[in-house]
mmCIF file of C-alpha atoms in Angstrom:
data_model
loop_
_atom_site.group_PDB
_atom_site.id
_atom_site.type_symbol
_atom_site.label_atom_id
_atom_site.label_comp_id
_atom_site.label_asym_id
_atom_site.label_seq_id
_atom_site.Cartn_x
_atom_site.Cartn_y
_atom_site.Cartn_z
ATOM 1 C CA UNK A 1 230.573 59.765 157.498
ATOM 2 C CA UNK A 2 229.038 57.263 159.511
ATOM 3 C CA UNK A 3 227.952 58.722 163.008
ATOM 4 C CA UNK A 4 228.404 54.958 164.209
ATOM 5 C CA UNK A 5 232.019 54.918 163.448
ATOM 6 C CA UNK A 6 232.742 58.262 165.031
ATOM 7 C CA UNK A 7 230.839 57.091 168.069
ATOM 8 C CA UNK A 8 233.027 53.960 168.299
ATOM 9 C CA UNK A 9 236.015 56.150 168.267
ATOM 10 C CA UNK A 10 234.666 57.986 170.965
ATOM 11 C CA UNK A 11 233.803 55.012 173.146
ATOM 12 C CA UNK A 12 237.177 53.509 172.592
ATOM 13 C CA UNK A 13 238.623 56.445 174.322
ATOM 14 C CA UNK A 14 238.804 56.682 178.099
ATOM 15 C CA UNK A 15 238.713 60.379 178.150
ATOM 16 C CA UNK A 16 237.063 62.820 175.501
ATOM 17 C CA UNK A 17 240.678 64.167 174.589
ATOM 18 C CA UNK A 18 242.126 60.664 173.946
ATOM 19 C CA UNK A 19 240.341 60.038 170.621
ATOM 20 C CA UNK A 20 243.343 58.712 168.580
ATOM 21 C CA UNK A 21 244.326 61.326 165.956
ATOM 22 C CA UNK A 22 245.418 58.358 163.625
ATOM 23 C CA UNK A 23 241.906 56.935 163.771
ATOM 24 C CA UNK A 24 240.606 60.118 162.960
ATOM 25 C CA UNK A 25 242.847 60.379 159.863
ATOM 26 C CA UNK A 26 241.990 56.620 159.122
ATOM 27 C CA UNK A 27 238.007 57.312 159.004
ATOM 28 C CA UNK A 28 238.564 60.600 157.185
ATOM 29 C CA UNK A 29 240.682 58.696 154.433
ATOM 30 C CA UNK A 30 238.145 56.009 154.153
ATOM 31 C CA UNK A 31 235.459 58.747 153.426
ATOM 32 C CA UNK A 32 237.768 60.401 150.813
ATOM 33 C CA UNK A 33 239.181 57.300 148.815
ATOM 34 C CA UNK A 34 238.181 55.308 145.988
ATOM 35 C CA UNK A 35 239.735 52.135 144.117
ATOM 36 C CA UNK A 36 241.103 52.832 140.465
ATOM 37 C CA UNK A 37 241.486 49.591 138.836
ATOM 38 C CA UNK A 38 242.575 46.698 140.807
ATOM 39 C CA UNK A 39 245.760 47.860 142.235
ATOM 40 C CA UNK A 40 245.533 51.808 143.003
ATOM 41 C CA UNK A 41 243.588 53.903 145.521
ATOM 42 C CA UNK A 42 242.641 57.603 144.565
ATOM 43 C CA UNK A 43 242.547 60.599 146.980
ATOM 44 C CA UNK A 44 239.199 62.404 146.006
ATOM 45 C CA UNK A 45 240.257 65.466 147.494
ATOM 46 C CA UNK A 46 243.538 65.971 145.273
ATOM 47 C CA UNK A 47 243.260 63.271 142.819
ATOM 48 C CA UNK A 48 246.582 61.611 144.059
ATOM 49 C CA UNK A 49 246.861 58.001 143.078
ATOM 50 C CA UNK A 50 248.860 55.551 145.314
ATOM 51 C CA UNK A 51 249.292 51.748 145.464
ATOM 52 C CA UNK A 52 248.706 50.875 149.074
ATOM 53 C CA UNK A 53 246.509 51.971 151.978
ATOM 54 C CA UNK A 54 249.642 52.520 153.781
ATOM 55 C CA UNK A 55 250.978 54.938 151.334
ATOM 56 C CA UNK A 56 247.626 56.625 151.353
ATOM 57 C CA UNK A 57 247.418 56.925 154.948
ATOM 58 C CA UNK A 58 250.967 58.719 155.011
ATOM 59 C CA UNK A 59 249.563 61.149 152.320
ATOM 60 C CA UNK A 60 246.514 61.807 154.424
ATOM 61 C CA UNK A 61 248.603 62.477 157.443
ATOM 62 C CA UNK A 62 251.007 64.612 155.736
ATOM 63 C CA UNK A 63 248.523 66.561 153.526
ATOM 64 C CA UNK A 64 245.115 66.349 154.748
ATOM 65 C CA UNK A 65 245.599 66.160 158.513
ATOM 66 C CA UNK A 66 244.374 69.603 159.438
ATOM 67 C CA UNK A 67 241.125 68.992 157.265
ATOM 68 C CA UNK A 68 240.674 65.766 158.831
ATOM 69 C CA UNK A 69 240.626 67.112 162.296
ATOM 70 C CA UNK A 70 238.214 69.855 161.327
ATOM 71 C CA UNK A 71 235.946 67.221 159.639
ATOM 72 C CA UNK A 72 235.865 65.380 162.804
ATOM 73 C CA UNK A 73 235.016 68.177 164.904
ATOM 74 C CA UNK A 74 232.077 69.146 162.203
ATOM 75 C CA UNK A 75 230.653 65.479 162.216
ATOM 76 C CA UNK A 76 230.605 65.649 166.144
ATOM 77 C CA UNK A 77 228.568 68.929 166.052
ATOM 78 C CA UNK A 78 226.187 67.574 163.230
ATOM 79 C CA UNK A 79 225.678 64.161 164.607
ATOM 80 C CA UNK A 80 222.014 63.762 165.121
ATOM 81 C CA UNK A 81 220.693 63.678 168.770
ATOM 82 C CA UNK A 82 224.045 64.676 170.143
ATOM 83 C CA UNK A 83 223.987 68.273 170.591
ATOM 84 C CA UNK A 84 226.750 69.536 172.772
ATOM 85 C CA UNK A 85 225.152 70.519 175.923
ATOM 86 C CA UNK A 86 226.488 73.592 177.918
ATOM 87 C CA UNK A 87 227.508 74.091 181.372
ATOM 88 C CA UNK A 88 229.499 71.544 183.762
ATOM 89 C CA UNK A 89 229.877 68.025 182.646
ATOM 90 C CA UNK A 90 229.107 68.901 179.030
ATOM 91 C CA UNK A 91 231.144 65.973 177.617
ATOM 92 C CA UNK A 92 229.904 63.670 180.350
ATOM 93 C CA UNK A 93 226.150 64.424 179.383
ATOM 94 C CA UNK A 94 227.288 63.876 175.402
ATOM 95 C CA UNK A 95 228.792 60.094 176.416
ATOM 96 C CA UNK A 96 225.628 59.532 178.344
ATOM 97 C CA UNK A 97 223.348 60.349 175.340
ATOM 98 C CA UNK A 98 225.644 58.125 173.090
ATOM 99 C CA UNK A 99 225.492 55.170 175.586
ATOM 100 C CA UNK A 100 221.740 55.433 175.685
ATOM 101 C CA UNK A 101 221.498 55.498 171.874
ATOM 102 C CA UNK A 102 224.000 52.538 171.373
ATOM 103 C CA UNK A 103 221.676 50.510 173.839
ATOM 104 C CA UNK A 104 219.133 50.155 171.085
ATOM 105 C CA UNK A 105 221.206 49.664 168.159
ATOM 106 C CA UNK A 106 222.189 46.406 166.625
ATOM 107 C CA UNK A 107 225.951 45.337 166.288
#
């Protein structure tokens, strides 16, 4: 997964707990689908083929939601230079680190 995409989701949230579950599922879906021909998408997790991204999104919400949430947590823990600090204000430190990193990035 793209750490930048995960950081953008976190920046969009006003509070750490406000990362939208649908955005997490969407990001997970984008990492795990591939086009099949001109008109279908394939879920690489279970090989299900569907004709639209809307149907695929519903498939991921119903079938792979738990895995998506676990993936998101693992991505956060494995993000470079974003180790979870201990003690009081831990998330505030993480956000401060992320803002500092974003200051030097293009885009």
